[in-house]
PDB file of C-alpha atoms in Angstrom:
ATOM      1  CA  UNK A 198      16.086   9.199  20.334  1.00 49.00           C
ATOM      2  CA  UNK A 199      14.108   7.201  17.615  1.00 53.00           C
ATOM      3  CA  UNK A 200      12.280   4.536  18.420  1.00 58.00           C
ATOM      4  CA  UNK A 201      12.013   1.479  15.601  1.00 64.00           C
ATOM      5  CA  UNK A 202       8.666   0.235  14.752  1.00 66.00           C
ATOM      6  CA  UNK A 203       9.391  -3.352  14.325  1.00 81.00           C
ATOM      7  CA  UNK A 204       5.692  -4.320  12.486  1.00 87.00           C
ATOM      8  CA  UNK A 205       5.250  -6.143   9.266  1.00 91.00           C
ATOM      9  CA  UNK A 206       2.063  -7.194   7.149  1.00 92.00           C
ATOM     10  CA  UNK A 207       0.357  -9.674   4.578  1.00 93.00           C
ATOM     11  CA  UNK A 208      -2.890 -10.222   3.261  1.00 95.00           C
ATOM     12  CA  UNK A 209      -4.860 -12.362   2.016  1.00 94.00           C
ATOM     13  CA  UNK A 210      -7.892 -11.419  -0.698  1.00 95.00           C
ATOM     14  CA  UNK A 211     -10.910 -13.007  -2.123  1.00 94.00           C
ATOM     15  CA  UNK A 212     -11.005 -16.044   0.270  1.00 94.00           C
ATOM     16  CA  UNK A 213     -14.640 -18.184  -0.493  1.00 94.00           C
ATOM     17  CA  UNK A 214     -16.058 -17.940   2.963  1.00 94.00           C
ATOM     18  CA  UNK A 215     -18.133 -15.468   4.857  1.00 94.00           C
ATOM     19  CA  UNK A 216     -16.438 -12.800   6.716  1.00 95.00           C
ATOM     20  CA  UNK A 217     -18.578 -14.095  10.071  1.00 94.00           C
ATOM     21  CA  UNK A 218     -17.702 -17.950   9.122  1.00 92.00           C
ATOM     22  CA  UNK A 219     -13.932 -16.561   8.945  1.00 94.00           C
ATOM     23  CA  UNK A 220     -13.705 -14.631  11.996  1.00 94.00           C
ATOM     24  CA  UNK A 221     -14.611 -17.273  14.348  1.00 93.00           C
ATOM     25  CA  UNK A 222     -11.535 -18.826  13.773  1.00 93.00           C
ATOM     26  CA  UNK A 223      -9.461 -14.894  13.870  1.00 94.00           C
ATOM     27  CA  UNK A 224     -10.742 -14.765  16.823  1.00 94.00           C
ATOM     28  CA  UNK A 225      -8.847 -17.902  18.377  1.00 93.00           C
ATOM     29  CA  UNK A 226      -5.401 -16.573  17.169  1.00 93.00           C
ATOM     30  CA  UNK A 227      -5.587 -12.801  17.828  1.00 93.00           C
ATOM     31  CA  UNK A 228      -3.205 -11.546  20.220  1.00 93.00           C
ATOM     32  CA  UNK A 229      -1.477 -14.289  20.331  1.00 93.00           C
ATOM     33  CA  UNK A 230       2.380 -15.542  19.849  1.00 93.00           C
ATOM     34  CA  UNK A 231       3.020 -16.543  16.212  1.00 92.00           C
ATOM     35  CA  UNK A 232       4.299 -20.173  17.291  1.00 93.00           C
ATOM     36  CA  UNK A 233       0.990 -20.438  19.457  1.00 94.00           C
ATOM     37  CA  UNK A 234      -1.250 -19.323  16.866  1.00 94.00           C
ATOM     38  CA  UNK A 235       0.197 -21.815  14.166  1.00 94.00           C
ATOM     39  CA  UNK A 236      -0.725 -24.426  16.579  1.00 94.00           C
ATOM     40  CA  UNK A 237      -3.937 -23.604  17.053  1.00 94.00           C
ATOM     41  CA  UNK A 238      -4.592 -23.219  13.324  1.00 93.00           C
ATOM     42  CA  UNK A 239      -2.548 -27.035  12.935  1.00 92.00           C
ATOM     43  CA  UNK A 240      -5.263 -28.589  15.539  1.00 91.00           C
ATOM     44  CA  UNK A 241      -8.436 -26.241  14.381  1.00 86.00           C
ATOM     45  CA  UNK A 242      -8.263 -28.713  10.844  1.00 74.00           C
ATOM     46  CA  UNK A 243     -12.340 -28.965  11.006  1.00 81.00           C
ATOM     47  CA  UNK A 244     -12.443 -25.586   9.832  1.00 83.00           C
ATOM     48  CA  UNK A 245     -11.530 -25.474   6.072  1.00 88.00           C
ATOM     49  CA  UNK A 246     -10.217 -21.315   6.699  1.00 91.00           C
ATOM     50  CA  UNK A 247      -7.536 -22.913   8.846  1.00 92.00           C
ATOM     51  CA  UNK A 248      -5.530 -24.003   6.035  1.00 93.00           C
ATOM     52  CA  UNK A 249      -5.375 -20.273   4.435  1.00 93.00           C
ATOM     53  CA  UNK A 250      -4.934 -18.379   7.537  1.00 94.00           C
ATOM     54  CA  UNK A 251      -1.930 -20.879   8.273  1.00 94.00           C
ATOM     55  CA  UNK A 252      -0.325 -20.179   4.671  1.00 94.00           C
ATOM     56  CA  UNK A 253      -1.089 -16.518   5.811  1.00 95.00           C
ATOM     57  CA  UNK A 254       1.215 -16.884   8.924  1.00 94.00           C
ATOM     58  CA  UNK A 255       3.748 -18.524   7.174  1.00 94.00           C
ATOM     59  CA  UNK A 256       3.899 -15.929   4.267  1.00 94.00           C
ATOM     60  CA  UNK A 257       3.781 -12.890   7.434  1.00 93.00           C
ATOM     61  CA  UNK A 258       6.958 -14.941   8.792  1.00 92.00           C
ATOM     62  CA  UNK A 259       8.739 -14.475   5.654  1.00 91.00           C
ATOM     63  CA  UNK A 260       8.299 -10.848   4.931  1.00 90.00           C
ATOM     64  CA  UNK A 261       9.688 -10.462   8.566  1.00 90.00           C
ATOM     65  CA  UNK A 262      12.936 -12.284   7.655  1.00 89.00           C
ATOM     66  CA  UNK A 263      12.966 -10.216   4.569  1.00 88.00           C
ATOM     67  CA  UNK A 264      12.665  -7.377   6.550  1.00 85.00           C
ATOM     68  CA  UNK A 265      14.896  -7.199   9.604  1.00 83.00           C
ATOM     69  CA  UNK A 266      16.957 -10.825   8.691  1.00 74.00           C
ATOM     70  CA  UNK A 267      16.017 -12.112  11.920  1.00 72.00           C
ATOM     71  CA  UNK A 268      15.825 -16.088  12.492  1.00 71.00           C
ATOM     72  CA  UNK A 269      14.373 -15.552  16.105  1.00 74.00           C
ATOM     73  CA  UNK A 270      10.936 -15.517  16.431  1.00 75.00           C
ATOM     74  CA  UNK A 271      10.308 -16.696  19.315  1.00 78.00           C
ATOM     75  CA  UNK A 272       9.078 -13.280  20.591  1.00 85.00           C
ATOM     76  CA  UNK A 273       6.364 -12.204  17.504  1.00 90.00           C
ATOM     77  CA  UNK A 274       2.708 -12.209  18.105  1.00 91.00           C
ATOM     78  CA  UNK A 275      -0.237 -10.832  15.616  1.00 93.00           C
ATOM     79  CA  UNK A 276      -0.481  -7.469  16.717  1.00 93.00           C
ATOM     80  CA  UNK A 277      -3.793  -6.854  14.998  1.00 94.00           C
ATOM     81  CA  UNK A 278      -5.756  -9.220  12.279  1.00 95.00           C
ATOM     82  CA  UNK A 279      -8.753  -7.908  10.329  1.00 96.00           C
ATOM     83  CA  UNK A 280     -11.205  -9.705   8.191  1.00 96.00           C
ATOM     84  CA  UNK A 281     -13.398  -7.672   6.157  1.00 96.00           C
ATOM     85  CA  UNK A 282     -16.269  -8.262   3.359  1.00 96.00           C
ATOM     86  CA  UNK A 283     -14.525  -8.984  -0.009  1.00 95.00           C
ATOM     87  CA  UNK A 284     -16.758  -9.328  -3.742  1.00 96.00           C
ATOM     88  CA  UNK A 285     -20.080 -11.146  -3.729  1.00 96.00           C
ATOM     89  CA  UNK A 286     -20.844 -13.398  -5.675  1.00 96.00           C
ATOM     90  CA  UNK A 287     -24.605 -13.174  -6.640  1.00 96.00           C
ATOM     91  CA  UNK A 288     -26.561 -15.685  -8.406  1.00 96.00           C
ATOM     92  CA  UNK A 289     -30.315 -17.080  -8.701  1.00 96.00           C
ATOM     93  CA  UNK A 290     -31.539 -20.249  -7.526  1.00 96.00           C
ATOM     94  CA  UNK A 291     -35.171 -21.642  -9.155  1.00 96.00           C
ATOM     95  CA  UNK A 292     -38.323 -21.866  -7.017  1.00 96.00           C
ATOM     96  CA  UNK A 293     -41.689 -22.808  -7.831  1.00 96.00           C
ATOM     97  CA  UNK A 294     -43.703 -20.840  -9.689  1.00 95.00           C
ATOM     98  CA  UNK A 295     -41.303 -19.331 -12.172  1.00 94.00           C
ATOM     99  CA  UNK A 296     -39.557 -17.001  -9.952  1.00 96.00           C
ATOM    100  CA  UNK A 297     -35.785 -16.608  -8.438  1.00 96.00           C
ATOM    101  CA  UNK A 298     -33.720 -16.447  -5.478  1.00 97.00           C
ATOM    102  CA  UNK A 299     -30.819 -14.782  -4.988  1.00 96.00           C
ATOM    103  CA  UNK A 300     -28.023 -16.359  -3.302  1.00 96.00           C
ATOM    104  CA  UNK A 301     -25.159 -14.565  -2.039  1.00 96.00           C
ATOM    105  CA  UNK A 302     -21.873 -15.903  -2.330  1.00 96.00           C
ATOM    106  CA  UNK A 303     -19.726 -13.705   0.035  1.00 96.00           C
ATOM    107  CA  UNK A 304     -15.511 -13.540   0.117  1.00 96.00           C
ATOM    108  CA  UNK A 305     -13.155 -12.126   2.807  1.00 96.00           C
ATOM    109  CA  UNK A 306     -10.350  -9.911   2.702  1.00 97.00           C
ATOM    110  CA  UNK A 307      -8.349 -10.714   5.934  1.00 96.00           C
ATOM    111  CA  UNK A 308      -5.084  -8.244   7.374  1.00 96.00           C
ATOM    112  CA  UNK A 309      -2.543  -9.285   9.233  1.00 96.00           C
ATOM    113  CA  UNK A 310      -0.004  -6.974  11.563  1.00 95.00           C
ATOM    114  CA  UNK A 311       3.170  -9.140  13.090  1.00 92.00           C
ATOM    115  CA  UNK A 312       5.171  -7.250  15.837  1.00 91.00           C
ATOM    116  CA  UNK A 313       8.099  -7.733  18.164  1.00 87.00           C
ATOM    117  CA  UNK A 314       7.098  -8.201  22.167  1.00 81.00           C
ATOM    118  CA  UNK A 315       8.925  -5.330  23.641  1.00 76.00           C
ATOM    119  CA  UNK A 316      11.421  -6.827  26.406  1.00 67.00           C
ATOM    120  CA  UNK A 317      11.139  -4.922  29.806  1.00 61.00           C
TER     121      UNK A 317
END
């Protein structure tokens, strides 16, 4: 007997904010059922990463209709999200005295797995 793996990805590359600045807001929607976690993103506005992970969720939602041509997702949740370091950005900022400072301008890569709750 061979069991279906009903799992489906998208990610999301080079995204201007820090990988620690981007997981607070993971964090909130990890685990979680895809309608729940798009609500929590909607209402979590303060945070400018919102927006992207949203358009993240919606583009995951797609490549599971594409996938199995199911409407019903009533029983998806993120089975696993990553964010790690993307490029930095480095550049010098003046000080006195001549000299420079570098500033780090740091991206995110984030990964998202959807899967099917298994009914029992």
């Amino acid at each position: 007997m061979k069991q279906q793996i009903n799992t489906v990805s998208a990610s999301l590359n080079g995204i201007r904010s820090s990988p620690r600045k981007m997981r607070l807001v993971v964090d909130l929607i990890r685990n979680k059922n895809i309608q729940k976690a798009l609500e929590i993103l909607t209402y979590s506005s303060k945070k400018r990463i919102s927006f992207y992970l949203k358009k993240l969720l919606f583009s995951l939602l797609s490549n599971w209709k594409k996938e199995y041509d199911e409407s019903n997702v009533t029983n998806l949740y993120i089975k696993k999200i990553i964010v790690n370091q993307g490029k930095t950005l480095k550049r010098l900022r003046p000080v006195p005295q001549g000299r420079g400072h570098r500033i780090r301008k740091r991206s995110s890569n984030v990964v998202v797995f959807l899967e099917k709750k298994k009914e029992i």
